[in-house]
XYZ file of C-alpha atoms in Angstrom:
559
model
C -52.673 -18.405 31.218
C -53.381 -16.171 28.358
C -54.626 -13.626 29.990
C -52.156 -13.520 32.913
C -49.350 -13.196 30.064
C -51.123 -10.367 28.163
C -51.463 -8.506 31.554
C -47.896 -8.749 32.090
C -46.424 -7.589 28.730
C -48.458 -4.247 29.118
C -47.413 -4.007 32.491
C -43.970 -3.908 31.292
C -44.910 -1.509 28.442
C -46.307 0.703 31.057
C -43.424 0.400 33.075
C -41.043 0.841 30.344
C -43.289 4.102 28.856
C -43.521 5.483 32.801
C -39.138 5.078 32.993
C -39.359 7.058 29.422
C -40.858 9.973 31.222
C -38.736 9.741 33.819
C -35.411 10.471 32.426
C -34.631 14.558 32.608
C -32.400 15.822 30.087
C -28.711 16.141 30.769
C -28.224 19.519 29.751
C -30.717 22.180 31.059
C -30.600 24.596 27.716
C -33.031 23.692 24.890
C -32.179 20.837 23.535
C -30.807 21.101 19.686
C -28.817 17.982 17.719
C -25.399 18.254 15.748
C -26.060 14.238 15.547
C -28.255 11.484 15.566
C -28.477 7.929 16.834
C -26.917 5.166 14.217
C -26.017 8.193 11.969
C -22.815 6.195 9.328
C -19.687 7.347 10.773
C -15.916 5.986 9.841
C -15.832 1.796 10.496
C -18.591 2.493 13.670
C -22.435 3.703 13.692
C -22.593 6.661 15.616
C -23.402 4.970 19.484
C -25.662 7.965 20.876
C -26.869 11.707 19.902
C -24.807 14.750 20.140
C -26.181 17.784 21.800
C -25.411 21.127 20.769
C -24.022 23.079 23.681
C -24.567 27.058 21.604
C -21.027 26.264 20.536
C -19.441 26.640 23.829
C -17.686 24.594 26.873
C -18.628 24.186 30.468
C -22.264 23.431 30.349
C -23.772 21.843 33.202
C -23.902 18.331 32.490
C -26.793 16.578 34.906
C -27.520 12.772 36.015
C -30.644 11.960 33.809
C -31.784 9.960 36.981
C -30.258 8.634 40.507
C -28.064 6.033 40.249
C -24.377 5.851 40.746
C -20.913 6.634 38.369
C -20.025 2.920 37.688
C -16.842 3.815 35.134
C -14.728 6.691 34.623
C -12.991 7.185 30.601
C -10.340 9.953 30.132
C -7.942 9.733 26.884
C -6.952 12.354 24.225
C -8.794 9.959 21.806
C -12.064 9.091 21.396
C -14.516 10.119 24.163
C -12.089 12.130 25.624
C -13.284 12.882 28.833
C -16.308 10.037 29.897
C -18.772 9.172 32.422
C -20.689 6.112 32.856
C -23.530 6.539 35.153
C -25.934 2.834 35.817
C -29.698 3.992 36.705
C -31.976 1.141 38.826
C -34.112 0.955 35.884
C -31.861 -1.236 33.977
C -29.579 1.582 32.003
C -26.801 3.431 32.026
C -26.162 6.769 30.741
C -22.816 8.251 29.166
C -21.573 11.694 28.808
C -18.572 12.150 27.032
C -16.347 14.475 25.418
C -16.713 16.497 28.876
C -14.087 19.645 30.014
C -14.082 19.112 34.065
C -16.425 17.692 36.613
C -18.122 18.061 40.452
C -15.559 18.398 42.874
C -16.218 14.977 44.224
C -16.043 13.282 41.014
C -13.020 14.926 40.075
C -10.722 14.159 43.434
C -11.991 10.146 42.345
C -10.007 10.305 39.514
C -7.012 12.141 40.683
C -6.596 9.383 42.914
C -7.152 6.877 40.196
C -4.513 8.909 37.983
C -2.058 9.444 40.554
C -1.714 5.698 41.896
C -1.600 4.653 38.149
C 1.042 7.155 37.452
C -1.236 8.297 34.226
C -3.673 10.385 33.026
C -5.231 7.972 30.799
C -7.722 5.816 33.659
C -10.591 3.119 32.050
C -11.530 2.557 35.514
C -14.831 0.743 36.859
C -16.092 2.308 40.013
C -18.005 0.410 43.362
C -21.405 0.959 43.608
C -21.064 2.745 47.159
C -18.119 5.282 45.813
C -19.918 8.254 43.815
C -23.660 7.821 43.934
C -25.739 10.707 42.132
C -29.045 12.253 42.308
C -31.110 12.510 39.343
C -30.793 15.869 38.400
C -27.695 16.527 40.117
C -24.720 18.493 38.311
C -21.759 15.535 37.467
C -20.357 16.914 35.037
C -19.533 20.375 32.667
C -19.916 19.969 28.798
C -16.355 20.394 26.720
C -14.527 19.415 23.491
C -12.015 16.486 24.531
C -11.054 13.564 23.257
C -11.916 13.375 18.733
C -14.333 15.740 18.811
C -14.553 18.771 16.014
C -16.466 21.407 18.499
C -17.914 21.683 21.399
C -20.797 19.894 21.852
C -22.229 16.333 24.579
C -22.241 12.980 23.525
C -24.836 11.291 25.178
C -25.708 7.860 25.424
C -28.210 5.242 26.552
C -27.603 1.262 26.673
C -28.896 -1.981 28.079
C -26.813 -2.517 31.332
C -26.991 -6.396 31.328
C -26.007 -6.466 27.793
C -24.317 -3.119 26.583
C -26.533 -2.728 23.722
C -27.095 1.196 22.806
C -30.226 2.014 22.594
C -31.556 5.076 20.887
C -32.036 8.291 22.851
C -34.636 10.471 21.376
C -37.491 8.894 21.819
C -36.863 9.760 25.908
C -36.869 13.277 24.801
C -38.822 13.382 22.098
C -41.132 16.204 23.123
C -38.097 18.567 24.076
C -37.345 18.550 20.423
C -38.633 19.927 17.224
C -38.691 18.064 13.966
C -41.371 18.658 10.691
C -39.446 17.976 8.173
C -38.927 14.683 6.116
C -35.243 13.058 5.029
C -34.007 13.509 1.620
C -33.131 11.444 -1.164
C -30.252 12.524 -3.340
C -29.687 9.215 -5.882
C -29.956 5.994 -6.585
C -27.253 3.339 -7.132
C -28.379 -0.029 -9.271
C -25.225 -2.577 -8.501
C -25.640 -5.594 -10.535
C -24.845 -8.964 -8.312
C -21.742 -10.840 -10.326
C -22.579 -12.043 -12.970
C -26.303 -12.455 -12.885
C -27.059 -8.802 -13.477
C -27.382 -6.365 -16.782
C -28.640 -2.371 -16.272
C -29.264 -0.590 -19.153
C -27.179 -3.474 -21.410
C -23.416 -3.354 -18.722
C -22.411 -5.073 -15.740
C -21.434 -2.136 -14.694
C -22.931 0.055 -11.350
C -24.667 3.027 -11.921
C -25.760 5.974 -10.508
C -29.115 7.982 -10.997
C -30.354 11.472 -9.728
C -33.286 12.150 -8.717
C -36.336 14.544 -9.149
C -39.061 15.813 -6.747
C -42.318 16.956 -8.010
C -43.322 17.641 -4.337
C -41.933 17.484 -0.884
C -41.042 14.380 0.186
C -41.925 12.300 -2.932
C -39.234 11.551 -5.214
C -38.852 9.907 -8.849
C -36.645 9.140 -11.675
C -37.166 10.512 -15.126
C -37.529 7.374 -16.462
C -37.796 4.082 -16.214
C -34.469 1.399 -16.157
C -34.460 -0.847 -18.834
C -32.072 -4.491 -16.365
C -32.122 -7.755 -16.279
C -31.109 -10.622 -13.871
C -30.384 -9.445 -9.937
C -29.649 -6.252 -8.302
C -29.164 -4.291 -5.489
C -29.977 -1.139 -4.527
C -28.429 1.585 -2.962
C -29.163 4.923 -1.333
C -27.803 8.372 -0.345
C -29.988 10.218 1.232
C -29.837 11.885 4.565
C -32.789 13.748 7.905
C -32.659 17.064 8.521
C -34.621 18.954 11.502
C -35.642 22.144 11.887
C -34.105 25.123 12.942
C -30.470 24.192 11.633
C -28.424 22.987 8.798
C -27.119 19.706 10.052
C -27.886 16.830 8.508
C -28.674 12.999 10.149
C -28.795 9.893 9.385
C -32.393 8.148 8.329
C -34.371 6.107 10.850
C -36.256 3.557 9.061
C -35.799 2.578 5.100
C -38.423 -0.079 3.765
C -37.996 -1.233 0.388
C -41.227 -2.856 -1.072
C -41.316 -4.357 -4.720
C -44.522 -4.885 -6.175
C -46.035 -3.760 -2.921
C -44.742 -6.740 -1.243
C -41.339 -5.469 1.430
C -38.562 -7.282 0.647
C -36.266 -4.927 2.974
C -36.681 -3.040 6.302
C -33.705 -1.272 8.361
C -34.611 0.100 11.544
C -31.918 1.030 13.778
C -33.216 1.946 17.304
C -30.613 -0.819 19.022
C -27.644 -2.526 18.386
C -24.122 -3.847 19.988
C -20.423 -3.019 19.453
C -19.735 -6.285 18.524
C -22.025 -5.648 15.142
C -21.227 -2.711 14.484
C -18.507 -2.574 12.116
C -21.081 -4.280 9.878
C -21.383 -0.613 8.827
C -19.031 -1.321 6.155
C -21.656 -4.060 4.502
C -24.251 -1.719 4.912
C -22.797 1.089 2.935
C -21.377 0.746 -0.684
C -18.337 0.679 0.855
C -16.070 1.009 -2.269
C -18.106 4.717 -3.596
C -16.898 6.005 0.432
C -13.441 5.067 0.125
C -13.142 7.311 -3.477
C -15.059 10.235 -1.443
C -18.424 9.347 -2.957
C -20.440 9.545 0.605
C -21.966 7.305 2.339
C -24.892 4.709 -0.155
C -26.731 2.736 1.921
C -27.648 -0.669 0.470
C -31.130 -1.898 0.616
C -29.953 -5.284 0.504
C -28.112 -7.727 3.053
C -24.569 -9.138 2.089
C -24.474 -12.921 2.800
C -21.772 -11.727 5.794
C -23.897 -9.300 7.143
C -24.627 -9.779 10.280
C -26.716 -6.511 11.269
C -29.797 -7.588 14.306
C -31.610 -4.167 12.772
C -31.972 -5.799 9.157
C -34.954 -7.680 7.982
C -35.307 -8.871 4.085
C -36.815 -11.131 1.931
C -34.346 -12.362 0.086
C -31.985 -10.838 1.066
C -33.605 -7.383 -0.541
C -31.933 -8.598 -3.861
C -34.605 -7.732 -6.847
C -34.846 -10.794 -9.489
C -35.568 -9.070 -12.736
C -36.536 -12.418 -14.755
C -39.848 -11.205 -16.643
C -40.570 -8.463 -19.385
C -42.597 -6.165 -17.724
C -42.301 -3.451 -15.310
C -41.326 -3.993 -11.587
C -42.614 -1.381 -9.393
C -40.225 0.191 -6.756
C -41.118 1.974 -3.418
C -38.507 3.004 -0.746
C -39.391 4.832 2.094
C -37.728 6.620 4.742
C -38.509 7.745 7.898
C -37.248 9.039 10.878
C -37.520 9.712 14.487
C -40.861 11.738 14.425
C -42.893 10.336 11.468
C -41.588 12.236 9.263
C -41.769 10.778 5.605
C -40.424 10.225 1.909
C -40.543 7.911 -1.355
C -39.104 7.277 -3.702
C -40.581 5.401 -6.593
C -38.559 3.894 -9.379
C -39.480 1.404 -12.415
C -37.596 -1.350 -13.780
C -38.659 -2.387 -17.081
C -37.100 -5.750 -17.963
C -35.421 -6.708 -21.171
C -34.239 -9.887 -21.965
C -30.662 -9.828 -22.229
C -27.947 -12.236 -21.938
C -26.040 -12.708 -18.855
C -22.383 -12.617 -19.001
C -20.307 -15.558 -19.290
C -17.835 -16.289 -15.990
C -14.495 -16.099 -17.750
C -12.604 -14.947 -14.350
C -9.574 -17.725 -14.311
C -9.326 -16.994 -10.427
C -6.312 -18.866 -8.354
C -6.995 -17.656 -5.099
C -10.970 -17.253 -4.502
C -12.028 -16.094 -0.662
C -15.433 -17.319 0.420
C -17.345 -15.430 2.946
C -18.416 -18.568 5.374
C -14.950 -20.187 5.834
C -11.725 -19.127 6.906
C -9.000 -18.229 4.098
C -5.627 -17.938 3.709
C -2.698 -16.567 0.996
C 0.311 -18.265 1.304
C 3.150 -16.854 -1.503
C 7.227 -16.760 -1.264
C 7.429 -13.609 1.830
C 3.877 -13.633 3.144
C 1.093 -15.365 4.515
C -2.075 -13.609 5.044
C -4.862 -15.467 7.700
C -8.035 -14.093 7.586
C -10.799 -16.233 10.575
C -14.376 -16.713 9.014
C -16.106 -13.762 9.721
C -13.939 -11.597 8.236
C -15.536 -11.084 4.733
C -18.851 -10.278 3.570
C -19.225 -11.936 0.253
C -16.897 -13.894 -1.687
C -14.378 -12.514 -3.682
C -11.276 -13.475 -6.246
C -8.224 -12.262 -4.088
C -5.711 -10.926 -5.547
C -1.908 -9.779 -5.235
C 1.399 -8.678 -6.427
C 4.352 -7.665 -4.672
C 7.646 -5.120 -5.475
C 10.771 -6.951 -4.288
C 12.951 -3.727 -5.291
C 11.716 -0.920 -3.802
C 12.634 -2.282 -0.169
C 15.592 -3.867 0.694
C 14.253 -5.201 4.041
C 11.419 -6.688 2.740
C 8.939 -6.900 -0.283
C 6.194 -4.574 -0.405
C 3.115 -6.828 -0.745
C -0.091 -5.452 -2.596
C -2.983 -6.756 -0.348
C -5.857 -6.758 -3.384
C -6.722 -3.340 -2.763
C -8.126 -1.283 0.305
C -11.822 -0.879 -1.485
C -12.747 -4.317 -0.450
C -13.032 -3.981 3.454
C -11.963 -6.115 6.033
C -14.267 -7.064 9.327
C -12.005 -8.747 11.571
C -8.199 -8.556 12.126
C -6.266 -10.970 10.773
C -3.352 -12.342 10.875
C -0.221 -11.022 8.356
C 3.484 -12.329 8.136
C 5.934 -10.728 6.228
C 9.472 -12.462 5.566
C 12.410 -10.204 6.633
C 14.811 -9.844 3.284
C 17.863 -8.831 5.460
C 17.486 -9.571 9.014
C 19.827 -7.855 10.283
C 19.269 -5.981 14.193
C 20.295 -6.870 17.181
C 17.225 -6.617 19.084
C 14.175 -7.700 17.576
C 11.665 -5.783 19.116
C 12.821 -2.723 16.475
C 11.176 -4.237 13.185
C 7.723 -3.843 12.907
C 5.233 -4.326 9.717
C 3.611 -0.867 8.107
C 1.069 0.348 5.896
C 1.204 2.377 2.811
C -1.389 4.894 2.132
C -2.389 7.881 0.327
C -2.679 9.709 3.705
C 0.989 8.578 4.807
C 2.221 4.948 6.437
C 0.950 4.074 9.174
C 2.986 1.726 11.981
C 1.087 -2.122 12.788
C 3.721 -3.444 14.504
C 4.145 -6.811 15.309
C 6.693 -9.648 17.212
C 9.430 -11.165 15.133
C 9.701 -15.243 14.297
C 12.280 -16.935 12.793
C 12.897 -14.456 10.289
C 9.390 -13.278 9.635
C 7.519 -10.353 11.154
C 4.073 -11.151 12.596
C 1.034 -8.934 13.542
C -2.676 -8.181 12.645
C -4.825 -6.103 10.159
C -7.962 -5.038 9.657
C -7.137 -3.481 6.058
C -6.556 -4.927 2.678
C -3.993 -3.100 1.553
C -0.130 -2.580 0.509
C 2.400 -3.689 3.562
C 5.994 -4.087 3.759
C 8.243 -4.392 6.855
C 10.241 -0.867 8.616
C 12.379 -0.353 11.514
C 12.359 2.362 14.404
C 15.492 2.509 15.972
C 14.907 6.618 16.418
C 14.279 8.038 19.559
C 11.036 10.102 20.322
C 11.285 14.167 20.585
C 10.529 16.401 23.176
C 9.727 19.635 22.188
C 9.073 22.464 24.536
C 6.869 24.619 23.854
C 7.808 28.418 24.646
C 10.232 27.882 27.482
C 10.680 28.342 30.967
C 10.282 31.743 30.820
C 6.699 31.890 28.900
C 6.012 29.511 31.582
C 5.993 30.866 34.004
C 3.966 34.018 32.189
C 1.708 31.955 31.182
C 1.295 29.067 34.326
C 1.397 26.572 31.938
C 4.342 24.449 31.302
C 3.630 23.060 27.312
C 5.376 20.640 25.795
C 4.940 18.579 21.634
C 6.086 14.645 21.820
C 6.417 13.124 18.228
C 8.060 9.930 16.569
C 9.048 9.156 13.948
C 7.122 6.089 12.546
C 5.533 4.126 15.743
C 4.360 6.314 17.383
C 3.986 7.200 20.967
C 3.520 4.641 22.902
C 3.697 6.294 26.778
C 5.189 9.350 28.802
C 6.156 9.988 32.288
C 6.565 13.378 34.369
C 8.222 14.148 37.368
C 9.173 18.305 38.967
C 11.459 17.704 41.827
C 11.110 13.650 41.304
C 7.478 13.247 41.889
C 5.581 12.014 39.599
C 2.853 14.919 38.507
C -0.363 15.091 35.745
C 0.555 16.305 32.566
C -2.679 15.963 30.715
C -2.159 15.239 26.601
C -3.989 16.488 23.602
C -4.879 14.434 20.114
C -2.110 16.771 18.435
C 0.287 15.600 20.859
C 0.554 18.431 22.866
C 1.303 17.789 26.870
C 0.803 20.602 29.145
C 0.471 20.911 33.417
C -1.496 24.328 34.834
C 1.399 25.468 37.596
C -1.924 27.101 39.467
C -1.843 24.464 42.347
C 2.156 24.310 42.325
C 2.944 26.795 44.638
C 5.333 29.700 44.755
C 8.951 29.391 45.743
C 12.246 31.196 45.474
C 14.576 27.772 44.182
C 13.513 27.173 40.635
C 11.740 23.607 40.321
C 13.148 20.647 38.214
C 11.056 19.280 34.966
C 12.632 15.689 33.975
C 10.143 13.560 31.444
C 10.374 10.299 30.007
C 8.976 8.933 26.422
C 8.794 6.033 25.144
C 8.004 5.053 21.450
C 5.782 1.772 20.511
C 9.705 -0.344 19.732
C 10.906 0.668 23.087
C 12.656 3.453 22.071
C 13.520 6.413 25.089
C 14.196 9.684 25.564
C 14.338 12.087 28.165
C 14.407 15.531 28.913
C 15.307 17.806 31.816
C 14.387 21.743 31.631
C 14.643 24.162 35.122
C 12.164 26.817 35.646
C 10.816 29.191 37.869
C 7.183 29.529 39.801
């Protein structure tokens, strides 16, 4: 029985290895990366790799294996124009930020858009509709959606559970990397009320030195006592490029014993927001960059982390503790940082905090005060803390301005927030909505009216109140009919004062036509497929914002 099991395991490993060798690259130009798998991003891990396209769009994109188009997503943000291909080996490949598609796929997309009367679509494709062959050109690369420059975002997913998988092992032989990861700094934080660093309970940042490539040190030992958590500011590099990347493997050894291991080879989209627990979130929010923790908060459920004692270092003897941080990339390039912590017995601070509202990480939490009701589901926070609150009743006559803790503490799950109206005068209650105040401007949260309260969902602590939106969206032509005819493109800009654009419909001579929006709220229509005629065309546009305010625009133009 054991021999049969061993044979089966070997067969599966061989089969997987063979499949890896069978996948062709999605581009036929030399492969170069602008982003790697698992890079630390705002509120998420990078779920694929970004292949450079020589700073231009319209490079041919090929199916890496036989299969069929299983999903098509088109929109002005996110992945922009994206294709999903299911393969018989149990993998799904994803190609994003595309500029255009092969004729058969383009025709299918256009049909879906016209049926839904929307440029933006997210449609599941039946297996028999769009089969593809290995090496078949399925699209051209682009810069659509939330893209910062021309490139191909490429993913591999487990078709069954949709976990994303690091694609680099499949294409390692086509890339060159002899450079080891870089360590910039070390952050050291005492566990609340349980640790002291050089006589202080504050976090400290230490610069590192490199006597030789890949070997990092601190200049002197660190004096400390009690329970400590460590975090690294680090990144990876590759040959022939100035780009920086995420570090795939980070390990922490305490006196030669492995106490923390992060190996980012696969994750699910359900867990990607746990990045806010893996990083030092306050430092990131203050603009200090990403410090990756080498310990695990109690509410952090990331599947690729392993630890002993959650990675917390307990300094409880007056001796030297030796720490080794190991960093390794996809190609086996390796760096290490050596740190000495000198145990020096120091009295730990007494907990003198008189907390009225302690939020516990292992349970749901609720805060109710005059004019506000906040309810966090279980799993919404990563560690327990003392919730802070105050309110300004003077600046907004509509409702109080409620300061809910601070935006330096991450909130994992959507949480219910209700704010009471001090002045409820609108007949149409749909025009009310919760707004968030921040240094970057106000963000519309929206919500629903319930007996004098506005109730919505938030995913950040911060400052909230209620506002109204009774103003119709603006539709502003760019250039006008004469320029449209000259350029062969109709362009207009859509904007809204508070709540934002919800949808738009565009018609020419009373027939629906597709206008393509971009991430700058400009919509455009290429006139090349529109027949020339002597009489003017009549353009009609209807735009609706998130509060149901509607604007109309009509214009005649010649073509």
